[in-house]
Amino acid sequence: MTKPILEVLKLNKSFQVKSDKALFKKPKPVHILNDISFELLEGETLSIVGESGCGKTTLGRCIVRGVNASSGSVVYHAEDEKAVDYLKLDRKGIKAYRKDIQMIFQDPYSSLSPRMNVFDIIAEPLIANFKLSKDEVEAKVTEIAEKTGLNVGYLKRYPHAFSGGQRQRIAIARALITQPRLIVCDEAVSALDVSIQAQIINLLKDLQEQYKITYIFISHDLSIVQNISDRVAVMHLGRIVELASTESLFGHPQHPYTEALMSAVPQPNPEFKKERIILEGEVPNPANPPSGCHFHPRCAYKTEKCIQEVPELREVGYNHFAACHYAEKLQLRGVPIESAELQVN
Amino acid sequence: MATQAAHKEQPLLSVQDLKIKIQMESGIMNAVDGVDFNIYKGKTLGLVGESGCGKSLTSRSIISINPKECETSGTITYNSESESALNGLNLLSLKPTGKQIRSIRGRKISMIFQEPMTAFSPMYTIGNQIMEAIRTHQTKDKKEAKRIALEMLSKVGISDQAKRFDQYPHEFSGGMRQRAMISMALSCNPEILIADEPTTALDVTIQAQVLELMKSLQAEFGMAILLVTHDLGIIAEMCDEVAVMYLGKIVEQAPVKEIFNNPKHPYTKGLLRSMPRLGGNKSKRLDSIEGSVPMPINMPPMCGFYDRCKDRIEGVCNAQSAPKITISDEHTVRCFLYADQREGEVQ
């Protein structure tokens, strides 16, 4: 039985936002995350998908404490089996655990300092977290650089001399150097070209196998998510609306939003004709969310109940959670694995 | 499905041997290196490739909006259906700031850009900007222009047009802005619409809306679309014909089904394999193309894909640039692997 490495409990985050209409009115809190709870098992890849503005990046940042959550807890089970609430640690206390939880950012063009050479970028977390001699640091950096497919001869160069894919490798090396147990990948491959994307995904998978790393993979691209993850959480307007294993979620979605998201992905197969579900309108404004189920204005199956009652995230199948009043009754279309498989000679 | 050779009719736009050179500090960059394609009425041609392959420069050169540093040669012949005065005109021979190209740009050939955030001026209302296009090309009458603008806004599915007309771009969401841009591009009923990554900045659900909208408007107005994208999924869904670009060259061109079912060029094959797709096998590793795209600066004459190609032939592929080989009437590929077939046909 695999143990949980991280437990997120009732995580809330709100930002104070000033109204743009009234100059002297008090700022209003906007709830970006609403009661997010999930468990992360050691060695798995959990993907978080959703449209822009749904709070997936904020969730990732709350977990690594890039931003402080408003309430809730993130319990981290350290290697020595000690459980600590990551959110309640003070500056000194958190230092012992920082090296265990690392992050890879979306844009490799802005996440690397242009004034540091690549060696210094990769070595920095090592120097900050461990007391090592110069030679040890050099040996470690060289080892990681080789593992991530960087040319060791180029380590004294600056980031501008590298292409997007190479930069993302640098960012991965930097996250990996402290031997973390958990890496939060925030849209780690979104900025890359298709052929480079595949290289980085393969690299992430290889590293996971080798070092037994757990990933939280934040992405908007369902095709990549399906390829890389063990479990998937779908977010809509600050809430998790569906959480299940990859096979179960893609094969038998239980939430209309998941169904619509999947049907919107263009399939690279000209013969594949399908009835597409086009969602009307756009993502509602989190400052002024709709009543009841937040998805009801765009949902094809809505009833009076959806407009009034907020559905809870509940277990609707074996390890399959969905936040929809009618999860059991609806017959939703998924994408069965391999149906869209294509012959390439 | 009608395509290049099968077409009896004259192409609306014919690009022949288009070359774009940019003088850089480190040498001359051959950003676009001998590109040919035709665009036909009511059809969609997809131009697909990775960043830096020259697909945007190619599409922009049609309406002469590339920066001054670009040294462009070749011919782009425009055969207008509605105006015989514009028939057989070489668009590249026109002065980029001249009267003639300005009468075509935005009226006969219009363009939608990738970033709906930056393509509108933040200083003017959306309505004002759409009306500007109409008043420049169609009618001087303000009231009539406003009527057309409102009608176009409703065509692209913007509700409450009267209110939206007087709003500024920052009050629109990304999807709305892209709709407004499409309505502006189509307001003068162009014959050709160039769409440069029209949905890249949008969410999948909004992307689906915009693609659907473009399809229905094409059915209504019958314009030709040149769709520039890096997403093979969008290509499969939208296009009749596809041109795959790599390092400034079209390496393969064929009808959409042919590209997906019978790809020939190693790069096309690699692209299709490296793409994760919904419903694909999860445990399988993705086939990636090794290495990265080189910079086309001071390139010797050789196949640009040589360093990354699994099927490369030493002494052949790196000795000269690959010839264009005809696989069938509608299918051409630039690769030495198929050179024998051509010789066979000649004999």
mmCIF file of C-alpha atoms in Angstrom, chain B residues 101-320:
data_model
loop_
_atom_site.group_PDB
_atom_site.id
_atom_site.type_symbol
_atom_site.label_atom_id
_atom_site.label_comp_id
_atom_site.label_asym_id
_atom_site.label_seq_id
_atom_site.Cartn_x
_atom_site.Cartn_y
_atom_site.Cartn_z
ATOM 1 C CA ILE B 101 -1.591 47.306 -51.564
ATOM 2 C CA ARG B 102 -3.581 49.366 -49.083
ATOM 3 C CA SER B 103 -6.666 48.908 -51.182
ATOM 4 C CA ILE B 104 -6.157 45.140 -51.007
ATOM 5 C CA ARG B 105 -4.966 44.820 -47.432
ATOM 6 C CA GLY B 106 -7.945 44.624 -45.113
ATOM 7 C CA ARG B 107 -10.435 44.682 -47.992
ATOM 8 C CA LYS B 108 -9.592 41.769 -50.283
ATOM 9 C CA ILE B 109 -7.109 39.987 -48.057
ATOM 10 C CA SER B 110 -7.433 40.427 -44.351
ATOM 11 C CA MET B 111 -5.742 38.923 -41.379
ATOM 12 C CA ILE B 112 -6.433 37.860 -37.808
ATOM 13 C CA PHE B 113 -3.553 37.755 -35.395
ATOM 14 C CA GLN B 114 -2.523 35.492 -32.579
ATOM 15 C CA GLU B 115 -2.681 37.949 -29.712
ATOM 16 C CA PRO B 116 -6.132 39.425 -29.409
ATOM 17 C CA MET B 117 -4.746 41.325 -26.425
ATOM 18 C CA THR B 118 -2.262 43.387 -28.417
ATOM 19 C CA ALA B 119 -3.800 43.508 -31.878
ATOM 20 C CA PHE B 120 -6.385 46.111 -30.861
ATOM 21 C CA SER B 121 -5.423 49.623 -29.883
ATOM 22 C CA PRO B 122 -6.283 50.188 -26.227
ATOM 23 C CA MET B 123 -7.069 53.861 -26.929
ATOM 24 C CA TYR B 124 -10.156 53.396 -29.097
ATOM 25 C CA THR B 125 -13.416 51.562 -28.599
ATOM 26 C CA ILE B 126 -13.932 48.241 -30.360
ATOM 27 C CA GLY B 127 -16.723 49.769 -32.445
ATOM 28 C CA ASN B 128 -14.527 52.641 -33.510
ATOM 29 C CA GLN B 129 -11.822 50.258 -34.697
ATOM 30 C CA ILE B 130 -14.189 48.046 -36.664
ATOM 31 C CA MET B 131 -15.795 51.137 -38.218
ATOM 32 C CA GLU B 132 -12.376 52.413 -39.239
ATOM 33 C CA ALA B 133 -11.862 49.373 -41.452
ATOM 34 C CA ILE B 134 -15.296 49.758 -42.988
ATOM 35 C CA ARG B 135 -14.966 53.498 -43.563
ATOM 36 C CA THR B 136 -11.554 53.113 -45.159
ATOM 37 C CA HIS B 137 -12.707 50.564 -47.690
ATOM 38 C CA GLN B 138 -16.453 50.477 -48.057
ATOM 39 C CA THR B 139 -18.452 53.535 -47.237
ATOM 40 C CA LYS B 140 -17.752 57.009 -46.018
ATOM 41 C CA ASP B 141 -21.133 57.213 -44.360
ATOM 42 C CA LYS B 142 -20.781 56.950 -40.572
ATOM 43 C CA LYS B 143 -24.291 55.661 -39.923
ATOM 44 C CA GLU B 144 -24.028 52.996 -42.595
ATOM 45 C CA ALA B 145 -20.611 51.942 -41.271
ATOM 46 C CA LYS B 146 -22.005 51.591 -37.781
ATOM 47 C CA ARG B 147 -24.878 49.487 -39.089
ATOM 48 C CA ILE B 148 -22.452 47.135 -40.846
ATOM 49 C CA ALA B 149 -20.218 46.953 -37.766
ATOM 50 C CA LEU B 150 -23.145 46.043 -35.518
ATOM 51 C CA GLU B 151 -24.289 43.430 -37.996
ATOM 52 C CA MET B 152 -20.814 41.895 -38.098
ATOM 53 C CA LEU B 153 -20.619 41.827 -34.302
ATOM 54 C CA SER B 154 -23.861 39.913 -34.141
ATOM 55 C CA LYS B 155 -22.629 37.516 -36.866
ATOM 56 C CA VAL B 156 -19.667 36.490 -34.721
ATOM 57 C CA GLY B 157 -21.937 35.842 -31.769
ATOM 58 C CA ILE B 158 -21.365 38.874 -29.595
ATOM 59 C CA SER B 159 -24.552 39.589 -27.697
ATOM 60 C CA ASP B 160 -25.662 43.041 -26.632
ATOM 61 C CA GLN B 161 -23.789 44.589 -29.574
ATOM 62 C CA ALA B 162 -24.948 48.141 -28.995
ATOM 63 C CA LYS B 163 -23.292 48.181 -25.586
ATOM 64 C CA ARG B 164 -20.250 46.207 -26.704
ATOM 65 C CA PHE B 165 -19.736 48.608 -29.612
ATOM 66 C CA ASP B 166 -18.812 51.414 -27.212
ATOM 67 C CA GLN B 167 -16.557 49.362 -24.969
ATOM 68 C CA TYR B 168 -12.771 49.347 -24.969
ATOM 69 C CA PRO B 169 -10.677 46.233 -25.677
ATOM 70 C CA HIS B 170 -9.773 45.760 -22.001
ATOM 71 C CA GLU B 171 -13.440 45.258 -21.197
ATOM 72 C CA PHE B 172 -13.546 42.243 -23.508
ATOM 73 C CA SER B 173 -12.357 38.777 -22.530
ATOM 74 C CA GLY B 174 -9.823 36.951 -24.723
ATOM 75 C CA GLY B 175 -12.421 34.947 -26.620
ATOM 76 C CA MET B 176 -14.615 38.011 -27.159
ATOM 77 C CA ARG B 177 -11.651 39.995 -28.439
ATOM 78 C CA GLN B 178 -10.808 37.274 -30.930
ATOM 79 C CA ARG B 179 -14.433 37.307 -32.091
ATOM 80 C CA ALA B 180 -14.293 41.078 -32.474
ATOM 81 C CA MET B 181 -11.100 40.710 -34.480
ATOM 82 C CA ILE B 182 -12.742 38.188 -36.779
ATOM 83 C CA SER B 183 -15.685 40.511 -37.261
ATOM 84 C CA MET B 184 -13.289 43.315 -38.177
ATOM 85 C CA ALA B 185 -11.386 41.104 -40.601
ATOM 86 C CA LEU B 186 -14.586 39.974 -42.300
ATOM 87 C CA SER B 187 -16.338 43.345 -42.292
ATOM 88 C CA CYS B 188 -15.239 44.125 -45.852
ATOM 89 C CA ASN B 189 -16.083 40.649 -47.111
ATOM 90 C CA PRO B 190 -12.534 39.617 -48.065
ATOM 91 C CA GLU B 191 -11.682 36.913 -50.568
ATOM 92 C CA ILE B 192 -8.826 35.594 -48.492
ATOM 93 C CA LEU B 193 -8.539 35.427 -44.724
ATOM 94 C CA ILE B 194 -5.128 34.843 -43.205
ATOM 95 C CA ALA B 195 -5.390 33.470 -39.674
ATOM 96 C CA ASP B 196 -2.078 33.420 -37.839
ATOM 97 C CA GLU B 197 -2.464 31.124 -34.803
ATOM 98 C CA PRO B 198 -5.980 32.462 -34.200
ATOM 99 C CA THR B 199 -6.721 30.313 -31.146
ATOM 100 C CA THR B 200 -3.340 29.737 -29.537
ATOM 101 C CA ALA B 201 -3.980 32.244 -26.747
ATOM 102 C CA LEU B 202 -7.429 30.833 -25.944
ATOM 103 C CA ASP B 203 -8.751 28.068 -23.695
ATOM 104 C CA VAL B 204 -9.852 24.815 -25.346
ATOM 105 C CA THR B 205 -13.541 25.471 -24.821
ATOM 106 C CA ILE B 206 -13.238 28.971 -26.279
ATOM 107 C CA GLN B 207 -10.995 27.642 -29.045
ATOM 108 C CA ALA B 208 -13.739 25.210 -30.008
ATOM 109 C CA GLN B 209 -16.198 28.130 -30.223
ATOM 110 C CA VAL B 210 -13.889 30.226 -32.403
ATOM 111 C CA LEU B 211 -12.991 27.369 -34.775
ATOM 112 C CA GLU B 212 -16.655 26.516 -35.179
ATOM 113 C CA LEU B 213 -17.364 30.183 -35.894
ATOM 114 C CA MET B 214 -14.651 30.364 -38.550
ATOM 115 C CA LYS B 215 -16.018 27.275 -40.257
ATOM 116 C CA SER B 216 -19.568 28.571 -40.358
ATOM 117 C CA LEU B 217 -18.459 31.985 -41.621
ATOM 118 C CA GLN B 218 -16.431 30.330 -44.365
ATOM 119 C CA ALA B 219 -19.508 28.394 -45.417
ATOM 120 C CA GLU B 220 -21.495 31.644 -45.472
ATOM 121 C CA PHE B 221 -19.019 33.983 -47.192
ATOM 122 C CA GLY B 222 -17.012 31.457 -49.191
ATOM 123 C CA MET B 223 -13.645 33.014 -48.496
ATOM 124 C CA ALA B 224 -10.376 31.133 -48.708
ATOM 125 C CA ILE B 225 -8.491 30.677 -45.443
ATOM 126 C CA LEU B 226 -4.775 30.390 -44.890
ATOM 127 C CA LEU B 227 -4.516 28.930 -41.409
ATOM 128 C CA VAL B 228 -1.144 29.178 -39.707
ATOM 129 C CA THR B 229 -0.807 26.973 -36.651
ATOM 130 C CA HIS B 230 1.435 24.555 -34.807
ATOM 131 C CA ASP B 231 -1.454 22.379 -33.636
ATOM 132 C CA LEU B 232 -2.019 19.278 -35.759
ATOM 133 C CA GLY B 233 -5.393 18.780 -34.105
ATOM 134 C CA ILE B 234 -6.638 22.087 -35.490
ATOM 135 C CA ILE B 235 -5.181 21.212 -38.894
ATOM 136 C CA ALA B 236 -7.065 17.915 -38.974
ATOM 137 C CA GLU B 237 -10.271 19.660 -38.100
ATOM 138 C CA MET B 238 -10.148 22.762 -40.252
ATOM 139 C CA CYS B 239 -8.047 22.231 -43.360
ATOM 140 C CA ASP B 240 -8.517 20.794 -46.816
ATOM 141 C CA GLU B 241 -4.847 20.834 -47.588
ATOM 142 C CA VAL B 242 -1.715 21.004 -45.449
ATOM 143 C CA ALA B 243 1.785 22.343 -45.991
ATOM 144 C CA VAL B 244 4.331 21.286 -43.376
ATOM 145 C CA MET B 245 7.129 23.803 -42.933
ATOM 146 C CA TYR B 246 10.549 23.208 -41.474
ATOM 147 C CA LEU B 247 13.365 25.729 -41.408
ATOM 148 C CA GLY B 248 11.941 28.006 -44.067
ATOM 149 C CA LYS B 249 10.961 25.293 -46.507
ATOM 150 C CA ILE B 250 7.764 23.411 -47.180
ATOM 151 C CA VAL B 251 8.944 19.857 -46.619
ATOM 152 C CA GLU B 252 5.663 18.167 -47.406
ATOM 153 C CA GLN B 253 2.382 19.211 -48.930
ATOM 154 C CA ALA B 254 -0.731 17.104 -49.409
ATOM 155 C CA PRO B 255 -4.483 16.919 -48.771
ATOM 156 C CA VAL B 256 -5.252 16.653 -45.077
ATOM 157 C CA LYS B 257 -6.163 12.954 -45.095
ATOM 158 C CA GLU B 258 -3.035 12.073 -47.029
ATOM 159 C CA ILE B 259 -0.815 13.904 -44.524
ATOM 160 C CA PHE B 260 -2.286 12.050 -41.568
ATOM 161 C CA ASN B 261 -2.669 8.625 -43.160
ATOM 162 C CA ASN B 262 0.310 8.518 -45.456
ATOM 163 C CA PRO B 263 2.991 10.933 -44.251
ATOM 164 C CA LYS B 264 6.246 10.684 -46.174
ATOM 165 C CA HIS B 265 8.752 13.137 -44.809
ATOM 166 C CA PRO B 266 10.604 11.975 -41.665
ATOM 167 C CA TYR B 267 9.762 15.296 -40.010
ATOM 168 C CA THR B 268 6.026 14.941 -40.639
ATOM 169 C CA LYS B 269 6.159 11.385 -39.329
ATOM 170 C CA GLY B 270 8.100 12.518 -36.271
ATOM 171 C CA LEU B 271 5.653 15.315 -35.558
ATOM 172 C CA LEU B 272 2.680 12.966 -35.755
ATOM 173 C CA ARG B 273 4.350 10.404 -33.522
ATOM 174 C CA SER B 274 5.585 12.851 -30.910
ATOM 175 C CA MET B 275 2.161 14.261 -30.325
ATOM 176 C CA PRO B 276 0.284 12.930 -27.302
ATOM 177 C CA ARG B 277 -3.336 12.378 -28.233
ATOM 178 C CA LEU B 278 -6.510 11.718 -26.348
ATOM 179 C CA GLY B 279 -7.207 8.022 -26.247
ATOM 180 C CA GLY B 280 -3.593 7.147 -26.960
ATOM 181 C CA ASN B 281 -1.804 4.442 -25.041
ATOM 182 C CA LYS B 282 -0.722 5.855 -21.695
ATOM 183 C CA SER B 283 2.139 3.608 -20.764
ATOM 184 C CA LYS B 284 3.823 4.092 -24.118
ATOM 185 C CA ARG B 285 6.702 6.528 -24.313
ATOM 186 C CA LEU B 286 6.282 9.325 -26.754
ATOM 187 C CA ASP B 287 8.507 9.144 -29.800
ATOM 188 C CA SER B 288 10.340 12.398 -29.735
ATOM 189 C CA ILE B 289 12.415 14.058 -32.416
ATOM 190 C CA GLU B 290 15.902 14.390 -30.972
ATOM 191 C CA GLY B 291 17.732 17.701 -30.918
ATOM 192 C CA SER B 292 16.289 21.096 -31.654
ATOM 193 C CA VAL B 293 15.685 23.319 -34.651
ATOM 194 C CA PRO B 294 18.971 24.893 -35.826
ATOM 195 C CA MET B 295 19.212 28.575 -36.689
ATOM 196 C CA PRO B 296 19.096 29.020 -40.456
ATOM 197 C CA ILE B 297 22.090 31.355 -40.504
ATOM 198 C CA ASN B 298 24.768 30.782 -43.142
ATOM 199 C CA MET B 299 23.431 27.298 -43.744
ATOM 200 C CA PRO B 300 25.321 25.288 -46.336
ATOM 201 C CA PRO B 301 23.113 23.710 -49.021
ATOM 202 C CA MET B 302 21.805 20.610 -47.250
ATOM 203 C CA CYS B 303 18.578 19.225 -45.884
ATOM 204 C CA GLY B 304 17.713 21.330 -42.811
ATOM 205 C CA PHE B 305 16.379 18.295 -40.977
ATOM 206 C CA TYR B 306 19.626 16.331 -41.460
ATOM 207 C CA ASP B 307 20.882 16.515 -37.860
ATOM 208 C CA ARG B 308 17.617 15.290 -36.379
ATOM 209 C CA CYS B 309 16.643 12.760 -39.035
ATOM 210 C CA LYS B 310 16.692 9.041 -38.251
ATOM 211 C CA ASP B 311 16.746 8.033 -41.907
ATOM 212 C CA ARG B 312 19.472 10.397 -43.064
ATOM 213 C CA ILE B 313 21.848 9.272 -45.795
ATOM 214 C CA GLU B 314 25.347 10.546 -45.193
ATOM 215 C CA GLY B 315 27.000 12.149 -48.147
ATOM 216 C CA VAL B 316 23.638 12.744 -49.831
ATOM 217 C CA CYS B 317 21.410 14.625 -47.410
ATOM 218 C CA ASN B 318 24.205 16.851 -46.142
ATOM 219 C CA ALA B 319 25.718 17.532 -49.555
ATOM 220 C CA GLN B 320 22.874 19.367 -51.281
#
